[in-house]
Amino acid sequence: MSINLTILGCHSATPRANAFPTAQYLEINNRHFLIDCGEGTQRQMRKYKVGFTKINHIFISHLHGDHFYGLIGLLSTYGILSREKELHIFGPKGIKEVTLLQLKISQSHAKYPLIFHELTSKESELIFEDDKVTVRTIPLKHRVYTNGYLFTEKEKPKKLHIDNINHYEEIDRADYNNIKAGKDIVLSTGEIVPNSELTLPPKKPLSYAFCSDTCYKPDIIPIIKNADLLYHEATFLADKTDLAKKTKHATTKEAALIAKEATVNKLIIGHYSGRYKDITLFKDEAQEIFKNTKLAEPGKVFKII
Amino acid sequence: MSINLTILGCHSATPRANAFPTAQYLEINNRHFLIDCGEGTQRQMRKYKVGFTKINHIFISHLHGDHFYGLIGLLSTYGILSREKELHIFGPKGIKEVTLLQLKISQSHAKYPLIFHELTSKESELIFEDDKVTVRTIPLKHRVYTNGYLFTEKEKPKKLHIDNINHYEEIDRADYNNIKAGKDIVLSTGEIVPNSELTLPPKKPLSYAFCSDTCYKPDIIPIIKNADLLYHEATFLADKTDLAKKTKHATTKEAALIAKEATVNKLIIGHYSGRYKDITLFKDEAQEIFKNTKLAEPGKVFKII
């Protein structure tokens, strides 16, 4: 069980030579997700050696260009690479129409199954679940309909405490599934061996919360509570709180407050406005409120094992 | 009168860390044009210090993603930069619908006038003309409807031969416009001073022909005849002539043949397939047929003064 998050892009919309709009590659519990896909994401994926073929699910937060204009290029590339596997796209309503029109007009219809999951709910909802991971939406507040995403590992079965099990000759492999499922074992003597003696607790499931773009929205705190890792946008320093309000973005201090109140383990901030030349100021400000704050930077990898 | 061509991107579609799809910035006779706009073009413009605001006309050859997926990002950026000037987009039919849908879905409608000139003709046609420059289409042959573009400086008026004019006291500034317009001057003595004595020939108008993507199509030769500068795609080396035919692309040798037959002054080749690691082979092969061949590379500038 682990999280491995690669920042592919972390700047806001205005293009600069060394700025890249939002995109992240998340490996969690052996699942591989792309989160947002600003222009140039596929080139960043090549640069940071992200395997294209591992990704089967793409989560788009909102339909501002700096979060999804790179999607169509990636989908076309999957066509060039002769992809055959299903690809699932999660994002706001409208993403299907615009994507299919672009593919049609380029005469590059996807030959692989392209499955859209269009979101419209303003409540947090479970949108993906398999045996390894769940994904829930985190309703955000921006100038257009926007969701963050909470990625959570599934609870694993208990681990066998082999040393203790070996004390009991009677217990054999046939019992292991029952033990993992939490059952006590009754010996032929009638003695009950409690499950707690035969098992070790499973590793705590990890979670990653992605929140961009959004203004300060404390009602997300219960959803992201105790996340191991939180990415929260911080477009502005605190001196631009008014501008943040107006444009429905967050400041460093607001992002840090969310992290603190949600008692997450680590905060990553990003989506820096182009007006700031020195992004270390973002870290300094956020750390006044939440010490374990890190800066998103292209190519940076955050690991939790 | 001059041509100043900056290559912003010159690779074919498959993304690589150091490859950029087609885009060129052309200054010709003090006009500023963008030709094609693959994903990431706006970032390349920043990198090579191309002024966004100078561009009022964008020419898209065809609607394959590697030639136009960067357009929507650029148009959105013009919105962020509060552009007010008209922007003209020339390209195949369909470009308007897909662009407007993308702007609508992002709720980033252009506040500046965005004027589409959709092309459908299979014959070469004059699509732009002002007092400095004309632009004609060059019908190409690719898997989808495609045009190249021929940019030609307008013929300038004749220059005044001031030394000769000064021999005639009678001729004054009031006559200059007539002289520039090619008229002879009749002196009070009845003597006719021929225009050729009073003028110097204007500098030859320059022309640039952009041809991508296309298979070998010799019927474009009359259109691009004697161009000062020709960009012609060469996706493959000659060993892949069959693949070029199949995918409707050109090889180095085919591009060079076109340049030779059209007796252009200089050939630039590009749109290299990702399969080739060493692009100098492209130059070697093309130069066997057309000596003055140069390789397109991101950031390279071709000047003609």
Coordinates of C-alpha atoms in Angstrom, one line a residue:
Chain A
M1 CA 0.0 0.0 0.0
S2 CA 1.5 3.2 -1.1
I3 CA 1.0 6.6 -2.7
N4 CA 3.3 8.0 -5.3
L5 CA 2.2 11.4 -6.7
T6 CA 4.1 13.0 -9.5
I7 CA 3.4 16.7 -10.2
L8 CA 3.4 17.2 -14.0
G9 CA 2.2 20.8 -13.9
C10 CA 1.3 23.2 -11.1
H11 CA 1.0 26.7 -12.5
S12 CA -2.1 28.8 -13.2
A13 CA -3.3 29.7 -16.7
T14 CA -1.1 32.4 -18.1
P15 CA 1.5 30.7 -20.2
R16 CA 5.2 31.2 -19.4
A17 CA 8.2 29.4 -20.8
N18 CA 8.8 27.5 -17.6
A19 CA 5.2 27.1 -16.4
F20 CA 3.0 24.2 -16.8
P21 CA -0.8 24.0 -16.1
T22 CA -2.3 21.6 -13.7
A23 CA -1.7 17.8 -14.1
Q24 CA -0.8 15.1 -11.7
Y25 CA -0.1 11.4 -12.0
L26 CA -1.2 9.4 -9.0
E27 CA -0.2 5.8 -8.2
I28 CA -2.2 4.6 -5.3
N29 CA -2.4 0.9 -4.2
N30 CA -1.3 -0.2 -7.6
R31 CA -3.9 1.9 -9.4
H32 CA -2.7 4.6 -11.9
F33 CA -4.7 7.8 -12.3
L34 CA -4.2 11.1 -14.2
I35 CA -5.7 14.1 -12.4
D36 CA -6.4 17.1 -14.6
C37 CA -4.7 17.5 -18.0
G38 CA -3.7 21.1 -18.9
E39 CA -2.1 21.8 -22.3
G40 CA 1.2 20.0 -22.7
T41 CA 0.5 17.3 -20.2
Q42 CA 1.4 14.5 -22.5
R43 CA 4.8 16.1 -23.1
Q44 CA 5.3 16.4 -19.3
M45 CA 4.4 12.7 -19.0
R46 CA 7.1 11.8 -21.5
K47 CA 9.6 14.0 -19.7
Y48 CA 8.9 12.5 -16.3
K49 CA 8.6 9.0 -17.7
V50 CA 5.0 8.4 -16.8
G51 CA 3.8 5.2 -18.6
F52 CA 0.9 6.2 -20.9
T53 CA -0.5 2.7 -21.0
K54 CA -0.9 2.2 -17.2
I55 CA -3.6 5.0 -17.0
N56 CA -7.2 3.8 -17.4
H57 CA -8.9 6.6 -15.5
I58 CA -8.6 10.4 -15.9
F59 CA -10.2 12.8 -13.5
I60 CA -10.8 16.3 -14.7
S61 CA -11.7 18.9 -11.9
H62 CA -13.3 21.5 -14.1
L63 CA -13.5 22.8 -17.7
H64 CA -11.2 25.8 -17.5
G65 CA -8.6 25.4 -20.2
D66 CA -5.6 25.1 -17.9
H67 CA -7.1 22.0 -16.4
F68 CA -8.2 20.1 -19.6
Y69 CA -6.9 21.5 -22.8
G70 CA -4.3 18.8 -22.9
L71 CA -6.8 16.0 -22.8
I72 CA -7.6 15.8 -26.5
G73 CA -4.0 15.6 -27.4
L74 CA -3.5 12.7 -25.0
L75 CA -6.6 10.9 -26.3
S76 CA -5.3 11.3 -29.9
T77 CA -2.0 10.0 -28.9
Y78 CA -3.6 6.9 -27.4
G79 CA -5.1 6.4 -30.9
I80 CA -1.7 6.7 -32.5
L81 CA -0.3 4.2 -29.9
S82 CA -3.1 1.8 -31.0
R83 CA -4.6 1.6 -27.5
E84 CA -7.3 -1.0 -27.1
K85 CA -8.1 -0.9 -23.4
E86 CA -11.0 1.1 -22.0
L87 CA -10.3 4.6 -20.9
H88 CA -12.6 6.3 -18.4
I89 CA -12.9 10.0 -18.2
F90 CA -14.5 11.6 -15.2
G91 CA -15.4 15.3 -15.4
P92 CA -18.1 17.9 -15.5
K93 CA -21.0 17.6 -17.9
G94 CA -20.0 18.9 -21.3
I95 CA -16.6 17.1 -21.4
K96 CA -18.1 14.4 -23.6
E97 CA -19.5 16.6 -26.2
V98 CA -16.4 18.8 -26.7
T99 CA -14.1 15.8 -26.7
L100 CA -16.1 13.8 -29.2
L101 CA -16.4 16.8 -31.5
Q102 CA -12.7 17.4 -31.4
L103 CA -12.0 13.7 -32.3
K104 CA -14.6 13.8 -35.1
I105 CA -13.2 17.0 -36.6
S106 CA -9.7 15.5 -36.7
Q107 CA -11.0 12.3 -38.1
S108 CA -9.2 10.6 -35.2
H109 CA -12.1 8.7 -33.6
A110 CA -10.8 6.7 -30.7
K111 CA -10.7 3.0 -31.7
Y112 CA -10.5 2.1 -28.0
P113 CA -13.5 2.3 -25.7
L114 CA -13.7 5.8 -24.4
I115 CA -16.2 6.0 -21.5
F116 CA -17.3 9.3 -20.1
H117 CA -18.6 9.7 -16.5
E118 CA -20.1 13.2 -16.5
L119 CA -20.6 14.8 -13.1
T120 CA -23.3 17.2 -12.1
S121 CA -23.9 16.6 -8.4
K122 CA -23.1 19.3 -5.8
E123 CA -22.8 16.7 -3.1
S124 CA -19.8 14.4 -2.5
E125 CA -20.4 11.1 -4.2
L126 CA -18.6 7.8 -4.8
I127 CA -17.7 7.8 -8.4
F128 CA -15.2 4.9 -8.6
E129 CA -14.6 1.8 -6.7
D130 CA -12.7 -1.4 -7.3
D131 CA -11.0 -3.9 -5.0
K132 CA -8.0 -1.5 -4.3
V133 CA -9.3 2.0 -4.3
T134 CA -12.3 4.3 -4.0
V135 CA -12.7 7.8 -5.4
R136 CA -15.1 10.3 -4.1
T137 CA -15.8 13.8 -5.4
I138 CA -15.0 16.8 -3.2
P139 CA -17.4 19.6 -4.3
L140 CA -15.4 22.8 -4.6
K141 CA -16.4 26.4 -5.3
H142 CA -14.9 28.1 -8.3
R143 CA -16.2 30.3 -11.2
V144 CA -17.5 27.1 -12.9
Y145 CA -18.7 23.7 -11.6
T146 CA -15.7 22.1 -10.0
N147 CA -14.9 18.9 -8.1
G148 CA -11.8 17.9 -6.2
Y149 CA -11.2 14.1 -5.8
L150 CA -10.5 12.0 -2.7
F151 CA -8.6 8.8 -3.5
T152 CA -8.6 6.3 -0.7
E153 CA -7.1 2.8 -0.5
K154 CA -9.5 0.0 0.4
E155 CA -9.1 -1.5 3.9
K156 CA -7.0 -4.6 3.5
P157 CA -7.8 -7.9 5.2
K158 CA -6.0 -8.5 8.5
K159 CA -2.6 -10.0 8.2
L160 CA -1.9 -13.5 9.6
H161 CA 0.3 -13.6 12.7
I162 CA 2.2 -16.7 11.6
D163 CA 4.3 -17.0 14.7
N164 CA 1.3 -17.2 16.9
I165 CA -0.7 -19.4 14.5
N166 CA 2.2 -21.9 14.5
H167 CA 1.7 -22.5 18.2
Y168 CA -1.5 -24.3 17.3
E169 CA -0.8 -27.5 15.4
E170 CA -4.5 -27.9 14.7
I171 CA -4.7 -24.6 12.7
D172 CA -3.8 -25.1 9.1
R173 CA -3.9 -23.3 5.8
A174 CA -7.6 -24.1 5.3
D175 CA -8.3 -21.8 8.3
Y176 CA -6.4 -18.8 6.9
N177 CA -9.3 -17.2 5.0
N178 CA -11.5 -17.4 8.1
I179 CA -8.8 -15.9 10.2
K180 CA -8.2 -13.1 7.8
A181 CA -11.9 -12.5 7.8
G182 CA -11.8 -11.9 11.5
K183 CA -13.2 -15.1 12.9
D184 CA -12.0 -16.8 16.1
I185 CA -10.9 -20.4 15.9
V186 CA -12.5 -23.2 18.0
L187 CA -10.0 -25.9 18.8
S188 CA -11.0 -29.6 19.2
T189 CA -10.6 -29.1 23.0
G190 CA -13.4 -26.5 22.8
E191 CA -10.8 -23.8 23.5
I192 CA -11.5 -20.6 21.6
V193 CA -8.5 -18.8 20.1
P194 CA -9.5 -15.2 19.7
N195 CA -8.9 -13.7 16.3
S196 CA -6.8 -10.9 17.8
E197 CA -4.2 -13.5 18.8
L198 CA -3.9 -14.9 15.3
T199 CA -3.8 -11.7 13.3
L200 CA -1.9 -8.4 12.9
P201 CA -3.8 -5.3 12.1
P202 CA -3.7 -4.4 8.4
K203 CA -1.7 -1.3 7.4
K204 CA -3.8 1.8 7.6
P205 CA -5.3 2.7 4.2
L206 CA -3.8 5.8 2.7
S207 CA -5.7 8.7 1.2
Y208 CA -5.0 11.6 -1.1
A209 CA -7.2 14.6 -1.5
F210 CA -6.9 16.8 -4.6
C211 CA -8.6 20.3 -4.3
S212 CA -8.2 22.6 -7.3
D213 CA -9.5 25.2 -8.2
T214 CA -11.5 26.6 -5.3
C215 CA -12.0 29.5 -3.0
Y216 CA -11.7 28.9 0.7
K217 CA -14.4 26.3 1.4
P218 CA -14.3 24.9 4.9
D219 CA -17.2 22.6 4.4
I220 CA -14.9 20.2 2.6
I221 CA -13.1 19.5 5.8
P222 CA -15.2 16.6 6.9
I223 CA -14.7 14.9 3.5
I224 CA -10.9 15.2 3.5
K225 CA -10.5 14.7 7.3
N226 CA -7.2 13.1 8.3
A227 CA -6.1 12.6 4.7
D228 CA -2.4 11.5 4.4
L229 CA -1.8 14.0 1.7
L230 CA -3.7 17.0 0.6
Y231 CA -3.1 19.1 -2.5
H232 CA -4.9 22.4 -2.2
E233 CA -4.6 25.3 -4.6
A234 CA -3.0 28.5 -3.4
T235 CA -3.1 30.9 -6.4
F236 CA -2.3 33.9 -4.3
L237 CA -0.3 35.0 -1.3
A238 CA -2.4 36.4 1.5
D239 CA -1.8 40.0 0.3
K240 CA -4.2 39.2 -2.6
T241 CA -7.1 37.9 -0.4
D242 CA -9.5 40.2 -2.1
L243 CA -8.4 39.1 -5.6
A244 CA -8.7 35.5 -4.5
K245 CA -12.2 36.1 -3.3
K246 CA -13.1 37.8 -6.6
T247 CA -11.6 35.1 -8.8
K248 CA -12.8 32.3 -6.5
H249 CA -9.3 31.1 -5.8
A250 CA -7.5 30.4 -2.4
T251 CA -4.6 32.0 -0.8
T252 CA -1.6 30.3 0.9
K253 CA -3.1 30.9 4.3
E254 CA -6.5 29.6 3.4
A255 CA -5.0 26.4 2.0
A256 CA -3.0 26.0 5.2
L257 CA -6.1 26.6 7.3
I258 CA -8.0 23.9 5.5
A259 CA -5.0 21.5 6.0
K260 CA -4.8 22.4 9.7
E261 CA -8.5 22.0 10.4
A262 CA -8.7 18.8 8.5
T263 CA -5.6 17.5 10.4
V264 CA -4.1 16.1 7.3
N265 CA -0.5 14.8 7.4
K266 CA 1.0 16.8 4.6
L267 CA -0.1 19.7 2.5
I268 CA 1.1 20.4 -1.1
I269 CA 0.2 23.8 -2.5
G270 CA 0.3 24.9 -6.2
H271 CA -1.5 26.8 -9.0
Y272 CA 0.7 29.8 -8.4
S273 CA -0.3 33.0 -10.1
G274 CA 2.2 34.2 -12.7
R275 CA 2.5 37.5 -10.9
Y276 CA 4.9 36.0 -8.3
K277 CA 8.5 35.4 -9.3
D278 CA 9.6 33.7 -6.1
I279 CA 7.3 30.8 -5.1
T280 CA 9.3 30.2 -1.8
L281 CA 7.1 33.0 -0.4
F282 CA 4.1 30.6 -0.8
K283 CA 5.8 28.0 1.4
D284 CA 6.8 30.5 4.1
E285 CA 3.3 31.9 4.4
A286 CA 1.6 28.6 4.5
Q287 CA 4.0 27.2 7.0
E288 CA 3.1 29.9 9.5
I289 CA -0.2 28.1 9.8
F290 CA 0.6 24.5 8.7
K291 CA 4.2 23.4 9.2
N292 CA 4.2 20.3 6.9
T293 CA 3.6 22.3 3.7
K294 CA 5.4 21.5 0.5
L295 CA 5.5 23.3 -2.8
A296 CA 4.3 21.6 -6.0
E297 CA 6.9 21.8 -8.7
P298 CA 7.0 20.1 -12.1
G299 CA 8.6 16.7 -11.8
K300 CA 8.5 16.6 -8.0
V301 CA 7.4 13.2 -6.6
F302 CA 5.6 12.8 -3.2
K303 CA 5.8 9.3 -1.8
I304 CA 4.1 7.7 1.1
I305 CA 4.9 4.0 1.9
Chain B
M1 CA 11.0 44.2 -47.0
S2 CA 12.1 41.1 -45.2
I3 CA 11.1 37.7 -44.0
N4 CA 11.8 36.5 -40.5
L5 CA 10.5 33.0 -39.8
T6 CA 10.7 31.4 -36.3
I7 CA 10.2 27.7 -36.0
L8 CA 8.2 27.1 -32.8
G9 CA 7.7 23.4 -33.4
C10 CA 8.6 21.0 -36.2
H11 CA 7.9 17.4 -35.1
S12 CA 5.2 15.0 -36.0
A13 CA 2.4 13.9 -33.7
T14 CA 3.8 11.4 -31.2
P15 CA 4.7 13.3 -28.1
R16 CA 8.3 13.2 -26.8
A17 CA 10.0 15.2 -24.1
N18 CA 11.9 17.3 -26.6
A19 CA 9.5 17.3 -29.5
F20 CA 7.1 20.0 -30.4
P21 CA 4.3 19.8 -33.0
T22 CA 4.1 22.2 -35.9
A23 CA 3.9 25.9 -35.4
Q24 CA 5.7 28.8 -37.0
Y25 CA 5.8 32.5 -36.5
L26 CA 6.2 34.6 -39.7
E27 CA 7.1 38.2 -39.9
I28 CA 6.8 39.3 -43.5
N29 CA 6.9 43.0 -44.7
N30 CA 5.9 44.1 -41.2
R31 CA 3.0 41.7 -40.9
H32 CA 2.9 39.0 -38.2
F33 CA 1.3 35.6 -38.8
L34 CA 1.1 32.4 -36.9
I35 CA 1.1 29.3 -39.0
D36 CA -0.3 26.1 -37.4
C37 CA -0.7 25.8 -33.7
G38 CA 0.1 22.4 -32.3
E39 CA -0.3 21.7 -28.5
G40 CA 2.1 23.8 -26.5
T41 CA 2.6 26.5 -29.1
Q42 CA 1.8 29.3 -26.7
R43 CA 4.5 28.1 -24.4
Q44 CA 7.0 27.9 -27.3
M45 CA 6.0 31.5 -28.2
R46 CA 6.9 32.6 -24.7
K47 CA 10.1 30.7 -24.8
Y48 CA 11.2 32.3 -28.1
K49 CA 9.9 35.7 -27.2
V50 CA 7.2 36.0 -29.8
G51 CA 5.0 38.9 -29.1
F52 CA 1.4 37.6 -28.6
T53 CA -0.2 40.9 -29.4
K54 CA 1.4 41.4 -32.8
I55 CA -0.5 38.5 -34.2
N56 CA -3.8 39.2 -35.9
H57 CA -4.0 36.3 -38.3
I58 CA -3.6 32.6 -37.7
F59 CA -3.4 30.1 -40.6
I60 CA -4.2 26.5 -39.8
S61 CA -3.3 24.0 -42.5
H62 CA -5.5 21.1 -41.4
L63 CA -7.4 19.7 -38.4
H64 CA -5.1 17.0 -37.2
G65 CA -4.3 17.6 -33.6
D66 CA -0.6 18.2 -34.0
H67 CA -1.4 21.2 -36.1
F68 CA -4.2 22.9 -34.1
Y69 CA -4.7 21.5 -30.6
G70 CA -2.8 24.5 -29.2
L71 CA -5.1 27.0 -30.8
I72 CA -7.8 27.0 -28.1
G73 CA -5.2 27.6 -25.3
L74 CA -3.8 30.6 -27.2
L75 CA -7.3 32.0 -27.8
S76 CA -8.1 31.6 -24.1
T77 CA -4.8 33.3 -23.2
Y78 CA -5.8 36.3 -25.4
G79 CA -8.9 36.5 -23.3
I80 CA -6.8 36.5 -20.1
L81 CA -4.6 39.2 -21.6
S82 CA -7.7 41.3 -22.3
R83 CA -7.2 41.4 -26.0
E84 CA -9.5 43.8 -27.8
K85 CA -8.2 43.6 -31.4
E86 CA -9.7 41.4 -34.1
L87 CA -8.2 38.0 -34.5
H88 CA -8.7 36.2 -37.8
I89 CA -8.5 32.4 -38.0
F90 CA -8.0 30.8 -41.4
G91 CA -8.5 27.0 -41.6
P92 CA -10.6 24.1 -42.8
K93 CA -14.4 24.1 -42.3
G94 CA -15.1 22.8 -38.9
I95 CA -12.6 24.9 -37.1
K96 CA -15.2 27.5 -36.0
E97 CA -17.6 25.0 -34.5
V98 CA -15.0 23.2 -32.4
T99 CA -13.4 26.4 -31.3
L100 CA -16.6 28.1 -30.2
L101 CA -17.8 25.0 -28.4
Q102 CA -14.5 24.8 -26.4
L103 CA -14.8 28.5 -25.5
K104 CA -18.4 28.0 -24.5
I105 CA -17.7 25.0 -22.3
S106 CA -14.9 26.8 -20.5
Q107 CA -17.1 29.8 -20.1
S108 CA -14.3 31.8 -21.6
H109 CA -16.0 33.4 -24.6
A110 CA -13.6 35.7 -26.5
K111 CA -14.4 39.3 -25.6
Y112 CA -12.3 40.4 -28.7
P113 CA -13.7 39.9 -32.2
L114 CA -12.9 36.4 -33.3
I115 CA -13.4 36.1 -37.1
F116 CA -13.2 32.7 -38.8
H117 CA -12.4 32.2 -42.5
E118 CA -13.3 28.6 -43.2
L119 CA -11.8 27.1 -46.3
T120 CA -13.3 24.5 -48.5
S121 CA -11.9 25.1 -52.0
K122 CA -9.6 22.6 -53.7
E123 CA -8.2 25.3 -55.9
S124 CA -5.6 27.8 -54.9
E125 CA -7.3 31.0 -53.8
L126 CA -6.4 34.4 -52.5
I127 CA -7.6 34.5 -48.9
F128 CA -5.8 37.6 -47.5
E129 CA -4.6 40.8 -49.0
D130 CA -3.7 44.2 -47.5
D131 CA -1.2 46.9 -48.6
K132 CA 1.8 44.8 -47.6
V133 CA 1.2 41.2 -48.2
T134 CA -1.0 38.6 -50.0
V135 CA -1.8 35.1 -48.8
R136 CA -2.9 32.3 -51.2
T137 CA -3.7 28.7 -50.4
I138 CA -1.6 25.9 -51.7
P139 CA -4.0 22.9 -52.0
L140 CA -2.2 19.9 -50.5
K141 CA -3.0 16.2 -50.4
H142 CA -3.1 14.5 -47.0
R143 CA -5.5 12.2 -45.1
V144 CA -7.8 15.2 -44.4
Y145 CA -8.5 18.4 -46.3
T146 CA -5.3 20.4 -46.0
N147 CA -3.9 23.7 -47.4
G148 CA -0.4 25.1 -47.4
Y149 CA -0.1 28.9 -47.6
L150 CA 1.9 31.2 -49.8
F151 CA 2.8 34.5 -48.3
T152 CA 4.0 37.1 -50.8
E153 CA 5.1 40.7 -50.2
K154 CA 3.2 43.3 -52.3
E155 CA 5.2 44.9 -55.1
K156 CA 6.5 48.2 -53.8
P157 CA 6.2 51.4 -55.7
K158 CA 9.4 52.4 -57.7
K159 CA 12.0 54.3 -55.7
L160 CA 12.9 57.9 -56.6
H161 CA 16.3 58.3 -58.2
I162 CA 17.0 61.5 -56.4
D163 CA 20.4 62.2 -57.9
N164 CA 18.9 62.2 -61.4
I165 CA 15.8 64.1 -60.4
N166 CA 18.0 66.9 -59.0
H167 CA 19.3 67.5 -62.5
Y168 CA 15.9 69.0 -63.4
E169 CA 15.1 72.1 -61.4
E170 CA 11.6 72.1 -62.7
I171 CA 10.8 68.7 -61.1
D172 CA 9.7 69.2 -57.5
R173 CA 8.0 67.2 -54.7
A174 CA 4.6 67.6 -56.2
D175 CA 5.7 65.3 -59.0
Y176 CA 7.0 62.6 -56.8
N177 CA 3.8 60.6 -56.6
N178 CA 3.5 60.6 -60.4
I179 CA 7.1 59.5 -60.8
K180 CA 6.6 56.7 -58.3
A181 CA 3.5 55.7 -60.2
G182 CA 5.6 55.2 -63.3
K183 CA 4.7 58.4 -65.3
D184 CA 7.2 60.2 -67.5
I185 CA 7.6 64.0 -66.8
V186 CA 7.1 66.6 -69.6
L187 CA 9.3 69.7 -69.0
S188 CA 8.2 73.2 -70.0
T189 CA 10.5 72.9 -73.0
G190 CA 8.4 70.0 -74.2
E191 CA 11.3 67.6 -73.4
I192 CA 10.0 64.3 -72.1
V193 CA 12.1 62.8 -69.2
P194 CA 11.4 59.0 -69.2
N195 CA 10.3 57.5 -66.0
S196 CA 13.2 55.0 -66.1
E197 CA 15.7 57.9 -65.7
L198 CA 13.9 59.2 -62.6
T199 CA 13.4 55.9 -60.7
L200 CA 15.2 52.9 -59.4
P201 CA 13.5 49.5 -59.5
P202 CA 11.8 48.5 -56.3
K203 CA 13.3 45.6 -54.3
K204 CA 11.9 42.3 -55.5
P205 CA 9.0 41.2 -53.3
L206 CA 9.8 38.2 -51.2
S207 CA 7.7 35.1 -50.7
Y208 CA 7.4 32.2 -48.3
A209 CA 5.6 28.9 -49.1
F210 CA 4.5 26.7 -46.2
C211 CA 3.6 23.1 -47.2
S212 CA 2.5 20.7 -44.5
D213 CA 1.2 18.0 -44.3
T214 CA 1.2 16.5 -47.7
C215 CA 2.3 13.6 -49.9
Y216 CA 4.4 14.4 -52.9
K217 CA 2.2 16.6 -55.0
P218 CA 4.1 18.1 -58.0
D219 CA 1.1 20.1 -59.1
I220 CA 1.8 22.7 -56.4
I221 CA 5.0 23.6 -58.2
P222 CA 3.5 26.4 -60.4
I223 CA 2.0 28.0 -57.3
I224 CA 5.2 28.1 -55.3
K225 CA 7.5 28.7 -58.3
N226 CA 10.6 30.7 -57.4
A227 CA 9.6 31.2 -53.8
D228 CA 12.5 32.6 -51.7
L229 CA 11.8 30.2 -48.9
L230 CA 9.9 26.9 -48.9
Y231 CA 9.0 24.8 -45.9
H232 CA 8.0 21.4 -47.1
E233 CA 7.3 18.5 -44.7
A234 CA 9.5 15.5 -44.8
T235 CA 8.2 13.1 -42.3
F236 CA 10.3 10.1 -43.5
L237 CA 13.6 9.3 -45.0
A238 CA 13.5 7.8 -48.4
D239 CA 13.7 4.3 -47.0
K240 CA 10.1 4.7 -45.9
T241 CA 8.6 5.9 -49.2
D242 CA 5.9 3.2 -49.0
L243 CA 4.9 4.3 -45.5
A244 CA 4.9 7.9 -46.7
K245 CA 2.5 7.0 -49.5
K246 CA 0.3 5.1 -47.2
T247 CA 0.1 7.9 -44.6
K248 CA 0.1 10.7 -47.2
H249 CA 3.3 12.2 -46.0
A250 CA 6.4 13.2 -48.0
T251 CA 10.0 11.9 -47.8
T252 CA 13.2 14.0 -47.7
K253 CA 13.8 13.3 -51.4
E254 CA 10.2 14.2 -52.4
A255 CA 10.5 17.5 -50.5
A256 CA 13.8 18.2 -52.2
L257 CA 12.4 17.4 -55.6
I258 CA 9.6 19.8 -55.1
A259 CA 12.1 22.5 -54.1
K260 CA 14.3 21.7 -57.1
E261 CA 11.5 21.8 -59.7
A262 CA 10.0 24.9 -58.2
T263 CA 13.5 26.5 -58.3
V264 CA 13.0 28.0 -54.8
N265 CA 16.0 29.7 -53.1
K266 CA 16.0 27.8 -49.9
L267 CA 14.2 24.7 -48.6
I268 CA 13.4 24.0 -44.9
I269 CA 12.3 20.5 -44.0
G270 CA 10.5 19.3 -40.8
H271 CA 7.7 17.2 -39.4
Y272 CA 10.2 14.4 -38.6
S273 CA 8.7 11.1 -37.6
G274 CA 9.6 10.1 -34.0
R275 CA 11.2 6.9 -35.3
Y276 CA 14.4 8.7 -36.3
K277 CA 16.8 9.6 -33.6
D278 CA 19.3 11.5 -35.8
I279 CA 17.6 14.2 -37.9
T280 CA 20.9 15.1 -39.7
L281 CA 20.1 12.2 -41.9
F282 CA 17.2 14.2 -43.3
K283 CA 19.5 17.0 -44.3
D284 CA 22.0 14.7 -45.9
E285 CA 19.4 12.9 -48.0
A286 CA 17.6 16.1 -49.1
Q287 CA 20.8 17.8 -50.0
E288 CA 21.6 15.1 -52.5
I289 CA 18.8 16.6 -54.6
F290 CA 18.6 20.2 -53.4
K291 CA 21.7 21.6 -51.9
N292 CA 20.3 24.6 -50.0
T293 CA 18.2 22.5 -47.6
K294 CA 18.0 23.4 -43.9
L295 CA 16.5 21.5 -41.0
A296 CA 13.7 23.0 -39.0
E297 CA 14.5 23.0 -35.3
P298 CA 12.5 24.6 -32.4
G299 CA 13.8 28.2 -32.0
K300 CA 15.6 28.4 -35.2
V301 CA 15.1 31.6 -37.1
F302 CA 15.3 32.0 -40.9
K303 CA 15.9 35.5 -42.1
I304 CA 15.8 37.0 -45.6
I305 CA 16.5 40.8 -45.9

